[in-house]
C-alpha cells in the first residue's frame, strides 16, 4: 500500500519530451506517477519546436519542388503561400500527435496535475492549479521544465522583431528578413523563409554558420545558401535594433545596417529554471542549468533532472533518452548512462545536415590517431536524381572503429540512424563495407564511405 505521505513513486515537473517519456516508461515499470504541466502535454518540441518547424520546412521543400518542376519535365510553378492553409496543415499535424500522446498518458494511468509547479523540497512539489494550490509528494522528483527561446539584451520584441515562437505563426511572408544567429534554429528558419520567397540575411557573431558542425559542412552550407540567395554575414555582431509597425533596422557593429520587414532572433535556447523553487530547495544551478552526475542525479538526494535543463545537447531525443533512463534507473534496471557523443544531430535546412560522434579535431584533441574518408553525393545516383550535392564523411580511429559521421545534402537526415549504429556499436569500416545497400538509394553513400575508409572503394577514388 502506498505511503499516505508520499502517494506517488514519482512526480515529474514538466510534460515535454523528457518529462512525458519518463512518465510513460515509469508507468510501464509499475510506478505511480504524477505529471505536472501548466501548458499542453508535449512541451516545446510538439507545440512550438520540432514538429511545427518540420511541418513548415516540408512545405518549404514543396515550394522549391514546384519551382524546379520544369527541370524534371513537370510543368509546375510557385505562385505564393497561402499562410492560413499552411498553418492549418501544421496545426493538424500537431493536433494529431497531441491527441495520440494524451491518449497514451491516460491509458498508462498517469495523473496529470494541471498548473504551474514549484519544487518545495526533495519530495514535494507545490502546484498552482485552477482550483487552488495542491501539494504533490513522491519518493523522487524529476525536473523536466525544458527551455525557452533566448533573446538579445537590449533588443525589444514586437510585431517586427520576434523569436521562433512567434515566427511559427506568421500571417504573411515578409519580403526581407534578418535572422540573428546562424545556429540550427537560425539556418532552418532562413532556409524556410527563403523557400517561401523572402530575401534573407543571416547575421552570425562567430566566424561561420552552424559552428557546432565540421568546418567543411559550414563551408558547404554557406556556398549552397549563397546559390539560393541567402546572405550569411559571419564574424558580425549586432549593435542595436530599432523597429516600428512598418519596418525594422538592424544596426551592425562597424556601421552597416539592414532594413528589413522582420527580424528573427535565433540565438539559441536557455534552460527554464527560474521561478520553480530550485534555489530555495537547495538544488545547484549553474548559468541557469542544473548540473547532474552521469545518472542524472542533482546535488539534492531524491531530485533528478532531464533534458534541456541539463548542460549538453538541447535536443528532444536527448530528453526522451534521459527520461527513459531515469525511469529505468529508479526501477533498478541499471541502464547505461546517456552519452551525448552518440546522440545524433540533424539540421533540417536545405541542404540538410546530420552528424553523430566526434569530429576529426575533437578526436585528435582526445589523443586519438584518426583518419577520414569522404564520399561525395555527386557519385550517388539517388542524390543526382534528387538534385542535391553534399558528402558523407567518416572519422575512424586508425585501424579502429568509426568515431564520427558527418553528412550534408538533401535527405541525409534519413541516413543518420545507420551512422548512429556504427558509432554506438563501435563498428569498424571493415564491418560495414561488406553490407549490401539497396540501389539506387542514398544509403549507398554511407556504404561507399565505409568502403573508402576500409580501403576498398568502388565508386570513388582512393
Short mmCIF file of C-alpha atoms in Angstrom, two decimals:
data_model
loop_
_atom_site.label_atom_id
_atom_site.label_comp_id
_atom_site.label_asym_id
_atom_site.label_seq_id
_atom_site.Cartn_x
_atom_site.Cartn_y
_atom_site.Cartn_z
CA UNK A 1 0.00 0.00 0.00
CA UNK A 2 1.30 3.46 -0.86
CA UNK A 3 2.57 5.64 1.97
CA UNK A 4 -0.13 8.31 2.57
CA UNK A 5 2.62 10.93 2.97
CA UNK A 6 4.13 10.10 -0.42
CA UNK A 7 1.30 8.64 -2.52
CA UNK A 8 3.35 8.78 -5.73
CA UNK A 9 6.56 7.00 -6.59
CA UNK A 10 7.45 9.79 -8.96
CA UNK A 11 6.36 13.37 -9.58
CA UNK A 12 7.63 14.96 -12.77
CA UNK A 13 7.76 18.73 -13.17
CA UNK A 14 7.17 19.36 -16.89
CA UNK A 15 5.44 17.29 -19.58
CA UNK A 16 7.73 17.97 -22.54
CA UNK A 17 9.88 15.35 -24.25
CA UNK A 18 11.90 14.35 -21.20
CA UNK A 19 9.02 14.58 -18.75
CA UNK A 20 6.40 12.58 -20.58
CA UNK A 21 8.92 9.94 -21.72
CA UNK A 22 9.94 9.46 -18.11
CA UNK A 23 6.29 9.26 -17.04
CA UNK A 24 5.35 6.67 -19.67
CA UNK A 25 8.35 4.42 -19.00
CA UNK A 26 7.90 4.67 -15.23
CA UNK A 27 4.23 3.73 -15.55
CA UNK A 28 5.20 0.73 -17.71
CA UNK A 29 7.53 -0.34 -14.90
CA UNK A 30 4.72 -0.23 -12.33
CA UNK A 31 5.30 3.15 -10.73
CA UNK A 32 2.55 5.54 -9.69
CA UNK A 33 3.31 8.80 -11.48
CA UNK A 34 2.12 12.41 -11.26
CA UNK A 35 2.91 14.66 -14.23
CA UNK A 36 2.78 18.41 -13.53
CA UNK A 37 2.25 20.71 -16.53
CA UNK A 38 0.96 24.28 -16.83
CA UNK A 39 0.63 24.16 -20.62
CA UNK A 40 0.00 21.34 -23.09
CA UNK A 41 1.46 17.87 -22.82
CA UNK A 42 4.25 17.54 -25.36
CA UNK A 43 6.03 20.77 -24.50
CA UNK A 44 8.07 22.93 -26.84
CA UNK A 45 9.00 20.09 -29.20
CA UNK A 46 5.45 19.20 -30.11
CA UNK A 47 3.81 22.62 -29.99
CA UNK A 48 6.45 25.27 -30.77
CA UNK A 49 9.59 23.46 -31.91
CA UNK A 50 10.48 20.21 -33.65
CA UNK A 51 7.10 19.23 -35.09
CA UNK A 52 5.70 22.58 -36.30
CA UNK A 53 9.02 23.72 -37.76
CA UNK A 54 9.45 20.48 -39.68
CA UNK A 55 5.88 20.76 -40.97
CA UNK A 56 6.74 24.22 -42.27
CA UNK A 57 10.07 23.03 -43.67
CA UNK A 58 8.28 20.26 -45.55
CA UNK A 59 6.00 22.89 -47.07
CA UNK A 60 9.13 24.87 -47.99
CA UNK A 61 10.51 21.78 -49.73
CA UNK A 62 7.27 21.53 -51.73
CA UNK A 63 7.62 25.20 -52.71
CA UNK A 64 11.14 24.56 -54.00
CA UNK A 65 9.90 21.45 -55.80
CA UNK A 66 7.25 23.50 -57.57
CA UNK A 67 9.94 25.93 -58.77
CA UNK A 68 12.13 23.08 -60.00
CA UNK A 69 9.39 21.13 -61.77
CA UNK A 70 10.31 22.24 -65.29
CA UNK A 71 13.87 20.93 -64.88
CA UNK A 72 12.35 17.46 -64.41
CA UNK A 73 9.82 17.78 -67.19
CA UNK A 74 6.92 18.68 -64.88
CA UNK A 75 5.07 21.91 -65.62
CA UNK A 76 4.74 23.47 -62.18
CA UNK A 77 5.26 26.98 -60.86
CA UNK A 78 5.46 28.56 -57.43
CA UNK A 79 2.67 31.10 -57.12
CA UNK A 80 2.94 32.04 -53.45
CA UNK A 81 2.00 30.87 -49.97
CA UNK A 82 -1.49 30.51 -48.50
CA UNK A 83 -0.46 31.10 -44.89
CA UNK A 84 -3.88 30.19 -43.47
CA UNK A 85 -3.74 26.79 -45.18
CA UNK A 86 -0.06 26.43 -44.27
CA UNK A 87 -0.78 26.85 -40.56
CA UNK A 88 -3.94 24.75 -40.73
CA UNK A 89 -1.87 21.84 -42.04
CA UNK A 90 0.82 22.42 -39.39
CA UNK A 91 -1.79 22.60 -36.61
CA UNK A 92 -3.48 19.43 -37.88
CA UNK A 93 -0.20 17.54 -37.56
CA UNK A 94 0.32 18.90 -34.04
CA UNK A 95 -3.24 18.07 -33.07
CA UNK A 96 -2.99 14.51 -34.31
CA UNK A 97 0.20 13.87 -32.36
CA UNK A 98 -1.11 15.66 -29.25
CA UNK A 99 -4.27 13.56 -29.26
CA UNK A 100 -2.26 10.37 -29.54
CA UNK A 101 0.09 11.42 -26.76
CA UNK A 102 -2.65 12.42 -24.31
CA UNK A 103 -4.30 9.09 -25.05
CA UNK A 104 -1.12 7.23 -24.13
CA UNK A 105 -0.76 9.23 -20.91
CA UNK A 106 -4.35 8.49 -19.91
CA UNK A 107 -4.13 4.82 -20.81
CA UNK A 108 -0.98 4.47 -18.71
CA UNK A 109 -2.84 5.69 -15.61
CA UNK A 110 -0.59 8.72 -15.16
CA UNK A 111 -2.21 11.51 -13.15
CA UNK A 112 -1.80 14.86 -14.88
CA UNK A 113 -1.79 17.81 -12.49
CA UNK A 114 -2.63 20.98 -14.42
CA UNK A 115 -0.87 24.11 -13.18
CA UNK A 116 2.47 25.74 -12.52
CA UNK A 117 4.65 23.62 -10.28
CA UNK A 118 7.37 24.63 -7.85
CA UNK A 119 9.83 22.42 -6.02
CA UNK A 120 9.40 22.71 -2.25
CA UNK A 121 11.87 20.05 -1.13
CA UNK A 122 13.31 16.73 -2.28
CA UNK A 123 9.94 15.00 -2.22
CA UNK A 124 7.38 17.76 -2.60
CA UNK A 125 6.04 19.89 -5.45
CA UNK A 126 3.55 22.70 -4.93
CA UNK A 127 1.19 23.29 -7.87
CA UNK A 128 -0.87 26.42 -8.53
CA UNK A 129 -3.97 24.88 -10.15
CA UNK A 130 -7.22 26.47 -11.29
CA UNK A 131 -8.82 25.16 -8.10
CA UNK A 132 -6.06 26.44 -5.80
CA UNK A 133 -2.71 25.24 -4.51
CA UNK A 134 -2.15 21.49 -4.48
CA UNK A 135 0.80 19.73 -2.87
CA UNK A 136 2.07 16.60 -4.56
CA UNK A 137 4.50 14.32 -2.73
CA UNK A 138 6.61 11.46 -4.06
CA UNK A 139 9.70 9.41 -3.37
CA UNK A 140 11.50 11.08 -6.28
CA UNK A 141 11.06 14.36 -8.13
CA UNK A 142 12.20 14.75 -11.75
CA UNK A 143 12.85 18.25 -13.08
CA UNK A 144 11.88 18.41 -16.75
CA UNK A 145 10.94 22.03 -17.37
CA UNK A 146 12.75 22.34 -20.69
CA UNK A 147 13.95 25.57 -22.30
CA UNK A 148 12.87 28.90 -23.73
CA UNK A 149 13.87 30.98 -26.76
CA UNK A 150 16.72 33.29 -25.78
CA UNK A 151 16.65 36.97 -26.69
CA UNK A 152 19.37 39.58 -27.14
CA UNK A 153 19.79 42.08 -24.29
CA UNK A 154 18.58 45.48 -25.41
CA UNK A 155 16.61 44.10 -28.36
CA UNK A 156 12.90 44.51 -27.68
CA UNK A 157 10.46 42.02 -29.19
CA UNK A 158 7.43 43.28 -31.08
CA UNK A 159 5.47 42.94 -34.34
CA UNK A 160 8.65 43.29 -36.41
CA UNK A 161 11.10 41.59 -34.01
CA UNK A 162 10.36 38.08 -32.77
CA UNK A 163 11.75 34.73 -31.73
CA UNK A 164 10.98 31.38 -33.35
CA UNK A 165 7.98 31.03 -31.00
CA UNK A 166 6.17 33.92 -32.67
CA UNK A 167 7.60 33.30 -36.16
CA UNK A 168 5.87 29.92 -36.16
CA UNK A 169 2.56 31.70 -36.83
CA UNK A 170 3.42 34.44 -39.33
CA UNK A 171 0.25 35.69 -41.02
CA UNK A 172 2.15 36.91 -44.08
CA UNK A 173 5.53 36.07 -45.57
CA UNK A 174 7.84 39.08 -45.15
CA UNK A 175 9.75 40.38 -48.15
CA UNK A 176 13.03 40.98 -46.29
CA UNK A 177 14.23 39.14 -43.18
CA UNK A 178 17.26 39.41 -40.93
CA UNK A 179 17.96 36.26 -38.95
CA UNK A 180 20.12 36.97 -35.90
CA UNK A 181 22.00 33.76 -35.24
CA UNK A 182 23.45 31.15 -37.59
CA UNK A 183 22.94 28.06 -35.46
CA UNK A 184 20.40 25.29 -36.01
CA UNK A 185 17.26 27.40 -35.45
CA UNK A 186 18.62 30.32 -37.46
CA UNK A 187 19.56 28.36 -40.57
CA UNK A 188 16.36 26.32 -40.52
CA UNK A 189 14.22 29.47 -40.50
CA UNK A 190 16.48 31.17 -43.04
CA UNK A 191 16.08 28.20 -45.37
CA UNK A 192 12.32 28.03 -44.87
CA UNK A 193 11.66 31.73 -45.36
CA UNK A 194 13.82 31.83 -48.48
CA UNK A 195 11.83 28.93 -49.93
CA UNK A 196 8.65 30.89 -49.23
CA UNK A 197 10.05 33.84 -51.21
CA UNK A 198 11.70 36.13 -48.66
CA UNK A 199 15.09 37.80 -49.08
CA UNK A 200 17.12 36.53 -46.13
CA UNK A 201 20.30 37.68 -44.41
CA UNK A 202 21.81 35.65 -41.56
CA UNK A 203 23.93 37.57 -39.04
CA UNK A 204 26.32 35.38 -37.01
CA UNK A 205 28.87 36.57 -34.44
CA UNK A 206 31.12 33.53 -34.91
CA UNK A 207 33.33 33.05 -37.96
CA UNK A 208 30.99 30.51 -39.61
CA UNK A 209 27.37 29.39 -39.56
CA UNK A 210 26.44 26.05 -37.90
CA UNK A 211 29.67 26.36 -35.94
CA UNK A 212 28.94 23.19 -33.96
CA UNK A 213 29.42 21.14 -37.13
CA UNK A 214 32.56 20.23 -39.07
CA UNK A 215 34.13 23.29 -40.80
CA UNK A 216 33.70 21.60 -44.19
CA UNK A 217 29.95 21.36 -43.58
CA UNK A 218 29.74 25.04 -42.63
CA UNK A 219 31.60 25.91 -45.82
CA UNK A 220 29.32 23.77 -47.98
CA UNK A 221 26.15 25.18 -46.41
CA UNK A 222 27.39 28.75 -46.86
CA UNK A 223 28.06 28.03 -50.53
CA UNK A 224 24.65 26.42 -51.07
CA UNK A 225 22.90 29.25 -49.21
CA UNK A 226 24.63 31.75 -51.49
CA UNK A 227 23.37 29.86 -54.54
CA UNK A 228 19.87 30.11 -53.12
CA UNK A 229 20.24 33.84 -52.49
CA UNK A 230 20.70 33.67 -48.72
CA UNK A 231 23.41 36.02 -47.44
CA UNK A 232 25.46 34.93 -44.41
CA UNK A 233 27.30 37.71 -42.58
CA UNK A 234 29.72 35.93 -40.24
CA UNK A 235 32.06 37.45 -37.64
CA UNK A 236 29.41 40.16 -37.37
CA UNK A 237 27.78 41.44 -34.20
CA UNK A 238 24.52 43.30 -33.74
CA UNK A 239 24.88 46.75 -32.20
CA UNK A 240 21.16 47.53 -31.89
CA UNK A 241 17.75 47.02 -33.46
CA UNK A 242 15.12 49.67 -33.95
CA UNK A 243 11.63 48.92 -35.17
CA UNK A 244 8.19 50.41 -35.68
CA UNK A 245 4.95 48.98 -37.05
CA UNK A 246 6.19 49.01 -40.64
CA UNK A 247 9.87 48.05 -40.68
CA UNK A 248 12.95 47.22 -38.61
CA UNK A 249 16.57 48.28 -38.90
CA UNK A 250 19.41 46.08 -37.65
CA UNK A 251 22.50 48.16 -36.87
CA UNK A 252 25.68 46.11 -37.09
CA UNK A 253 28.94 46.82 -35.32
CA UNK A 254 31.14 48.59 -37.83
CA UNK A 255 28.39 50.88 -39.07
CA UNK A 256 26.46 48.78 -41.59
CA UNK A 257 22.68 48.45 -41.28
CA UNK A 258 19.99 46.13 -42.62
CA UNK A 259 16.50 47.48 -43.28
CA UNK A 260 14.02 44.61 -43.19
CA UNK A 261 10.39 43.72 -42.65
CA UNK A 262 11.12 41.13 -39.96
CA UNK A 263 13.93 40.43 -37.50
CA UNK A 264 14.08 36.86 -36.25
CA UNK A 265 16.09 36.47 -33.05
CA UNK A 266 17.54 32.94 -33.19
CA UNK A 267 20.38 32.96 -30.68
CA UNK A 268 19.61 29.61 -29.09
CA UNK A 269 17.60 28.37 -26.14
CA UNK A 270 18.07 28.82 -22.42
CA UNK A 271 17.15 26.42 -19.58
CA UNK A 272 13.79 27.12 -17.93
CA UNK A 273 14.96 27.04 -14.34
CA UNK A 274 13.82 30.33 -12.81
CA UNK A 275 10.80 30.57 -10.56
CA UNK A 276 10.42 26.85 -9.90
CA UNK A 277 11.93 26.75 -6.41
CA UNK A 278 15.31 25.26 -7.23
CA UNK A 279 17.42 27.69 -5.20
CA UNK A 280 15.01 27.57 -2.26
CA UNK A 281 15.10 23.76 -2.29
CA UNK A 282 18.90 23.75 -2.39
CA UNK A 283 19.29 22.45 -5.96
CA UNK A 284 22.51 23.69 -7.52
CA UNK A 285 22.09 25.89 -10.59
CA UNK A 286 24.97 27.00 -12.85
CA UNK A 287 24.32 29.60 -15.56
CA UNK A 288 20.68 28.57 -15.43
CA UNK A 289 21.40 24.88 -15.97
CA UNK A 290 21.04 22.11 -13.39
CA UNK A 291 24.27 20.10 -13.23
CA UNK A 292 23.93 16.36 -12.63
CA UNK A 293 26.11 13.29 -12.41
CA UNK A 294 26.04 10.69 -15.18
CA UNK A 295 22.92 9.13 -13.64
CA UNK A 296 21.14 12.50 -13.83
CA UNK A 297 21.12 12.98 -10.06
CA UNK A 298 21.26 16.55 -8.82
CA UNK A 299 23.10 17.59 -5.66
CA UNK A 300 19.87 17.03 -3.70
CA UNK A 301 19.14 13.39 -2.98
CA UNK A 302 15.82 12.33 -4.49
CA UNK A 303 15.82 15.02 -7.18
CA UNK A 304 16.77 14.18 -10.78
CA UNK A 305 16.93 16.44 -13.85
CA UNK A 306 16.49 15.62 -17.54
CA UNK A 307 16.50 17.24 -20.97
CA UNK A 308 17.35 20.85 -21.75
CA UNK A 309 17.81 21.70 -18.06
CA UNK A 310 20.95 19.55 -18.00
CA UNK A 311 24.10 21.01 -19.64
CA UNK A 312 24.77 19.49 -23.04
CA UNK A 313 22.91 18.99 -26.30
CA UNK A 314 19.46 20.59 -26.37
CA UNK A 315 17.57 18.02 -28.41
CA UNK A 316 14.16 16.43 -27.92
CA UNK A 317 15.50 12.92 -28.45
CA UNK A 318 18.12 13.52 -25.75
CA UNK A 319 15.20 14.42 -23.48
CA UNK A 320 13.41 11.18 -24.41
CA UNK A 321 16.55 9.19 -23.65
CA UNK A 322 17.08 11.00 -20.33
CA UNK A 323 13.50 10.38 -19.23
CA UNK A 324 13.61 6.69 -20.09
CA UNK A 325 16.98 6.32 -18.38
CA UNK A 326 15.77 7.88 -15.11
CA UNK A 327 12.64 5.69 -15.01
CA UNK A 328 14.67 2.53 -15.59
CA UNK A 329 17.35 3.59 -13.11
CA UNK A 330 14.72 4.16 -10.41
CA UNK A 331 13.26 0.74 -11.21
CA UNK A 332 16.64 -0.87 -10.56
CA UNK A 333 17.29 -1.95 -14.17
CA UNK A 334 20.78 -0.41 -14.13
CA UNK A 335 20.63 1.14 -17.62
CA UNK A 336 23.75 2.54 -19.28
CA UNK A 337 24.04 6.35 -18.92
CA UNK A 338 23.09 8.50 -21.90
CA UNK A 339 26.22 9.56 -23.81
CA UNK A 340 25.94 12.87 -25.67
CA UNK A 341 28.62 11.74 -28.13
CA UNK A 342 26.39 9.00 -29.53
CA UNK A 343 23.30 11.23 -29.84
CA UNK A 344 22.57 12.17 -33.47
CA UNK A 345 22.13 15.81 -34.52
CA UNK A 346 20.08 16.91 -37.53
CA UNK A 347 19.54 20.37 -39.01
CA UNK A 348 16.59 20.41 -41.43
CA UNK A 349 17.63 23.27 -43.68
CA UNK A 350 18.23 22.82 -47.41
CA UNK A 351 20.64 21.10 -47.73
CA UNK A 352 20.15 19.04 -44.56
CA UNK A 353 22.94 18.40 -42.07
CA UNK A 354 23.26 15.25 -39.97
CA UNK A 355 26.08 14.16 -37.69
CA UNK A 356 26.90 11.86 -34.80
CA UNK A 357 30.02 11.17 -32.79
CA UNK A 358 33.33 13.00 -32.76
CA UNK A 359 34.70 15.37 -35.33
CA UNK A 360 38.23 14.76 -36.53
CA UNK A 361 39.53 17.71 -34.47
CA UNK A 362 37.71 16.55 -31.33
CA UNK A 363 39.06 13.02 -31.74
CA UNK A 364 42.60 14.31 -32.23
CA UNK A 365 42.16 16.56 -29.19
CA UNK A 366 41.28 13.45 -27.19
CA UNK A 367 44.54 11.85 -28.27
CA UNK A 368 43.10 9.56 -30.94
CA UNK A 369 45.01 8.82 -34.14
CA UNK A 370 42.34 9.29 -36.78
CA UNK A 371 41.71 9.02 -40.50
CA UNK A 372 38.83 10.46 -42.52
CA UNK A 373 37.10 9.25 -45.65
CA UNK A 374 34.71 11.50 -47.59
CA UNK A 375 32.33 10.23 -50.25
CA UNK A 376 30.69 12.98 -52.38
CA UNK A 377 26.98 12.71 -53.09
CA UNK A 378 27.87 13.66 -56.66
CA UNK A 379 28.73 9.99 -57.12
CA UNK A 380 25.43 8.72 -55.69
CA UNK A 381 22.67 8.01 -58.22
CA UNK A 382 19.73 8.80 -55.93
CA UNK A 383 21.31 12.12 -54.91
CA UNK A 384 21.83 13.10 -58.54
CA UNK A 385 18.20 12.23 -59.28
CA UNK A 386 17.07 14.38 -56.36
CA UNK A 387 19.31 17.22 -57.48
CA UNK A 388 21.41 17.53 -54.35
CA UNK A 389 25.11 17.88 -53.67
CA UNK A 390 26.93 17.17 -50.45
CA UNK A 391 29.01 14.47 -48.83
CA UNK A 392 29.30 11.71 -46.23
CA UNK A 393 32.43 11.80 -44.09
CA UNK A 394 33.53 9.00 -41.76
CA UNK A 395 36.03 9.70 -38.99
CA UNK A 396 37.70 6.50 -37.87
CA UNK A 397 40.44 5.62 -35.45
CA UNK A 398 43.40 4.33 -37.42
CA UNK A 399 42.85 0.57 -37.76
CA UNK A 400 39.91 1.03 -35.39
CA UNK A 401 36.19 1.88 -35.14
CA UNK A 402 34.13 4.67 -36.63
CA UNK A 403 34.26 7.59 -34.18
CA UNK A 404 32.04 10.03 -36.06
CA UNK A 405 29.92 10.56 -39.16
CA UNK A 406 29.26 13.99 -40.69
CA UNK A 407 26.88 14.49 -43.62
CA UNK A 408 25.32 17.27 -45.67
CA UNK A 409 22.82 17.04 -48.52
CA UNK A 410 19.10 16.73 -49.18
CA UNK A 411 17.85 13.58 -47.44
CA UNK A 412 20.81 12.87 -45.14
CA UNK A 413 18.53 13.08 -42.09
CA UNK A 414 17.34 9.61 -43.08
CA UNK A 415 20.90 8.24 -43.09
CA UNK A 416 21.74 9.23 -39.53
CA UNK A 417 20.25 6.12 -37.89
CA UNK A 418 22.70 3.79 -39.63
CA UNK A 419 25.51 6.21 -38.81
CA UNK A 420 24.44 6.24 -35.15
CA UNK A 421 24.50 2.44 -35.01
CA UNK A 422 28.01 2.42 -36.46
CA UNK A 423 29.28 4.90 -33.88
CA UNK A 424 27.30 3.48 -30.95
CA UNK A 425 28.35 -0.09 -31.63
CA UNK A 426 31.94 0.93 -32.39
CA UNK A 427 31.79 -0.74 -35.79
CA UNK A 428 34.88 -0.75 -37.98
CA UNK A 429 34.55 0.39 -41.60
CA UNK A 430 35.61 -3.15 -42.50
CA UNK A 431 32.47 -4.41 -40.71
CA UNK A 432 30.21 -2.06 -42.69
CA UNK A 433 31.82 -2.32 -46.13
CA UNK A 434 30.55 -5.87 -46.93
CA UNK A 435 26.94 -4.95 -46.07
CA UNK A 436 24.76 -4.62 -49.16
CA UNK A 437 22.89 -1.32 -49.53
CA UNK A 438 19.86 -1.02 -51.81
CA UNK A 439 20.44 0.56 -55.21
CA UNK A 440 19.65 3.30 -56.01
CA UNK A 441 19.45 4.79 -52.53
CA UNK A 442 21.21 7.48 -50.58
CA UNK A 443 22.09 4.78 -48.07
CA UNK A 444 24.62 3.63 -50.63
CA UNK A 445 26.58 6.82 -49.93
CA UNK A 446 27.14 5.69 -46.34
CA UNK A 447 28.18 2.26 -47.58
CA UNK A 448 30.53 3.80 -50.14
CA UNK A 449 32.12 5.99 -47.43
CA UNK A 450 32.71 2.88 -45.33
CA UNK A 451 34.21 1.06 -48.32
CA UNK A 452 36.50 4.02 -48.93
CA UNK A 453 37.56 4.09 -45.28
CA UNK A 454 38.19 0.34 -45.41
CA UNK A 455 40.50 0.79 -48.41
CA UNK A 456 38.22 -0.92 -50.91
CA UNK A 457 36.42 1.93 -52.78
CA UNK A 458 34.04 1.17 -55.62
CA UNK A 459 32.51 4.38 -56.97
CA UNK A 460 35.20 6.65 -55.55
CA UNK A 461 38.90 7.38 -55.92
CA UNK A 462 41.08 6.11 -53.10
#
